[in-house]
Amino acid sequence: MAFATRQLVRFASTAAAKKLVVKHVTVIGGGLMGAGIAQIAAATGHTVILVDQSDEILNKSKKGIEDGLKRVTKKKFVDKPEAGAEFIEKTLKNLTTSTDPVSVVHSTDLVIEAILENLAAKNELFKTLDKFAPEHTIFASNTSSLPITEIANSTTRQDRFAGLHFFNPVPMMKLVEVIKTPMTSQKTFESLMDFSKTLGKNPVSCKASTSQNFKKGDTPGFIVNRLLVPYLMEGVRLFERGDASKEDIDIAMKLGASYPMGPFELLDYVGLDTCKYIIDGWHVLEPDNPLFAPSPLLNQLVEEKKLGKKTGEGFYKYK
């Protein structure tokens, strides 16, 4: 009898630790990032619901996804147009849209949030969805700069919450950062690593920091942005001090470091407002860290609505 009891306990423990196989995904936010995540999830056989505030936004998102799929098929099915058409049709069948997140999370395995970079908005969204999503559902935020731990604390499922940071353009970029907070369970972490791999991505792990300096709990910017954003800001400071022209700085990094883009070209591509938002947030958290000091020139350009390629002018002008 004792042996049977031990076997039962062992079985129950193993079952409890079994990873979740993600089949149904809900993506909140139909912008470039959210639409890109929805596209690759649907293309890899997942059932996907893309959610945003209006049908107008969602129609634009779906058009972008269809255009993206056409670009993929041109490369993937060069000599097989029929197979390409079938791939597009099958992917779109896996994708539906909704303007009501509460009504669609009742059967989802994974919620990926990709809304605006606003902590209060993210907290409110997850707090609401937490009441309606099944117990097994994992929540993940695609934030590039906000503290995952603090967002997780807006829910009652801290053990089923993590960061899942994709890169733009999502269908092309192979990297995903999986951010594990001190409360994230190993089961959740492994489930998200496996999910990322099913998307054809290369996931890397970044643990939430326990540093007293970063009081909110995570490593600012995780891996990529923690290295990239201070590098971009140092480029701006070089230019502000008059040490070198922006053109020469860009050329130097492309030819000297084999970077595909210089810091000013990359800032214009990413968006000056995005970089300012990130560095301002980090400066609030660590005001004495010189790497996180704001830039007067960057602030001025953002105030003048010169945000980079998307507005036609940033550090450079675009036709």
Coordinates of C-alpha atoms in Angstrom, one line a residue, residues 9-169:
V9 CA 2.5 10.9 -5.4
R10 CA 5.4 10.5 -7.9
F11 CA 2.9 10.4 -10.8
A12 CA 1.0 13.4 -9.5
S13 CA 4.2 15.4 -9.1
T14 CA 5.4 14.5 -12.6
A15 CA 2.0 15.5 -14.1
A16 CA 2.0 18.8 -12.2
A17 CA 5.5 19.6 -13.6
K18 CA 4.6 18.7 -17.1
K19 CA 5.2 21.6 -19.5
L20 CA 2.2 23.3 -21.3
V21 CA 2.1 22.7 -25.0
V22 CA 0.8 25.9 -26.4
K23 CA -1.8 25.4 -29.1
H24 CA -4.1 28.4 -28.8
V25 CA -2.6 31.9 -28.7
T26 CA -4.3 35.3 -28.0
V27 CA -2.2 38.3 -29.1
I28 CA -3.4 41.7 -27.6
G29 CA -2.3 44.6 -29.8
G30 CA -2.6 44.8 -33.6
G31 CA 0.4 47.0 -34.3
L32 CA 3.6 46.0 -36.1
M33 CA 4.8 43.8 -33.2
G34 CA 1.4 42.2 -32.4
A35 CA 0.6 41.5 -36.0
G36 CA 4.0 40.0 -36.6
I37 CA 3.7 37.7 -33.6
A38 CA 0.2 36.7 -34.8
Q39 CA 1.5 36.0 -38.3
I40 CA 4.3 33.6 -37.2
A41 CA 2.1 31.9 -34.7
A42 CA -0.6 31.2 -37.2
A43 CA 2.0 30.2 -39.8
T44 CA 3.3 27.5 -37.5
G45 CA 0.0 25.9 -36.9
H46 CA -1.3 27.7 -33.8
T47 CA -4.8 28.9 -33.5
V48 CA -4.5 32.6 -33.1
I49 CA -6.9 35.4 -32.1
L50 CA -5.6 38.9 -32.7
V51 CA -7.2 41.6 -30.5
D52 CA -7.3 45.4 -30.8
Q53 CA -9.7 48.2 -30.0
S54 CA -11.4 48.6 -33.4
D55 CA -12.1 46.7 -36.5
E56 CA -10.4 49.4 -38.5
I57 CA -7.1 48.7 -36.8
L58 CA -7.6 44.9 -37.1
N59 CA -8.4 45.2 -40.8
K60 CA -5.1 47.1 -41.3
S61 CA -3.3 44.5 -39.2
K62 CA -4.7 41.6 -41.3
K63 CA -3.8 43.4 -44.5
G64 CA -0.2 43.7 -43.2
I65 CA -0.2 40.0 -42.3
E66 CA -1.4 39.0 -45.8
D67 CA 1.3 41.2 -47.4
G68 CA 3.9 39.7 -45.1
L69 CA 2.8 36.1 -46.0
K70 CA 3.1 37.0 -49.7
R71 CA 6.6 38.1 -49.2
V72 CA 7.4 34.9 -47.3
T73 CA 6.0 32.7 -50.1
K74 CA 8.0 34.5 -52.7
K75 CA 11.2 33.3 -51.0
K76 CA 9.9 30.0 -49.5
F77 CA 8.0 28.7 -52.5
V78 CA 9.9 30.2 -55.5
D79 CA 9.1 27.4 -57.9
K80 CA 5.9 26.2 -56.2
P81 CA 3.2 29.0 -56.4
E82 CA 0.4 26.6 -55.7
A83 CA 2.1 25.5 -52.4
G84 CA 2.6 29.1 -51.6
A85 CA -1.1 30.0 -52.1
E86 CA -2.0 27.0 -49.9
F87 CA 0.4 28.1 -47.2
I88 CA -1.2 31.6 -47.1
E89 CA -4.8 30.2 -47.1
K90 CA -3.9 27.7 -44.3
T91 CA -2.2 30.4 -42.2
L92 CA -5.1 32.8 -42.5
K93 CA -7.6 30.1 -41.5
N94 CA -5.7 29.8 -38.2
L95 CA -6.2 33.5 -37.6
T96 CA -9.3 35.4 -36.3
T97 CA -9.7 38.8 -34.9
S98 CA -11.7 40.4 -32.0
T99 CA -12.2 43.7 -30.3
D100 CA -13.2 42.1 -27.0
P101 CA -10.2 40.5 -25.2
V102 CA -12.3 39.3 -22.2
S103 CA -14.6 37.2 -24.5
V104 CA -11.7 35.3 -26.2
V105 CA -9.3 34.4 -23.4
H106 CA -11.6 31.7 -21.9
S107 CA -9.9 28.9 -23.9
T108 CA -6.5 30.2 -24.6
D109 CA -3.2 28.7 -23.6
L110 CA -1.1 31.8 -23.9
V111 CA -1.8 35.5 -23.9
I112 CA 0.9 37.7 -25.5
E113 CA 0.5 41.4 -24.8
A114 CA 1.9 43.9 -27.4
I115 CA 0.2 47.1 -26.6
L116 CA 1.7 50.6 -26.1
E117 CA 4.7 50.9 -23.7
N118 CA 2.6 52.2 -20.8
L119 CA 2.9 50.4 -17.5
A120 CA -0.5 51.5 -16.2
A121 CA -2.2 50.3 -19.4
K122 CA -0.5 46.9 -19.3
N123 CA -1.3 46.4 -15.6
E124 CA -4.9 47.2 -16.1
L125 CA -5.2 44.9 -19.1
F126 CA -3.6 41.9 -17.3
K127 CA -5.5 42.6 -14.1
T128 CA -8.8 42.3 -16.1
L129 CA -7.8 39.3 -18.2
D130 CA -6.6 37.5 -15.1
K131 CA -10.2 37.2 -13.9
F132 CA -11.4 35.5 -17.1
A133 CA -8.5 33.4 -18.4
P134 CA -8.3 29.7 -17.4
E135 CA -6.0 28.7 -14.6
H136 CA -3.5 27.0 -16.9
T137 CA -3.1 30.1 -19.2
I138 CA 0.3 31.7 -19.3
F139 CA 0.6 35.5 -19.6
A140 CA 3.5 37.1 -21.4
S141 CA 4.4 40.7 -22.1
N142 CA 6.3 41.8 -25.2
T143 CA 7.6 45.0 -23.5
S144 CA 11.1 46.0 -24.5
S145 CA 11.8 48.1 -21.4
L146 CA 9.2 48.0 -18.7
P147 CA 9.7 45.8 -15.5
I148 CA 8.1 42.3 -16.1
T149 CA 8.0 41.7 -12.3
E150 CA 5.8 44.8 -11.7
I151 CA 3.5 43.8 -14.6
A152 CA 3.2 40.3 -13.2
N153 CA 2.3 41.7 -9.8
S154 CA -0.9 43.1 -11.3
T155 CA -2.2 39.5 -11.6
T156 CA -2.7 36.5 -9.3
R157 CA -0.7 34.2 -11.6
Q158 CA 2.9 35.4 -11.0
D159 CA 4.1 31.8 -11.5
R160 CA 2.5 31.8 -15.0
F161 CA 3.9 35.2 -16.1
A162 CA 7.0 36.0 -18.0
G163 CA 8.5 38.3 -20.6
L164 CA 8.5 37.2 -24.3
H165 CA 10.3 39.9 -26.2
F166 CA 10.3 39.7 -30.0
F167 CA 12.2 41.9 -32.4
N168 CA 11.0 43.9 -35.3
P169 CA 10.3 42.8 -38.0

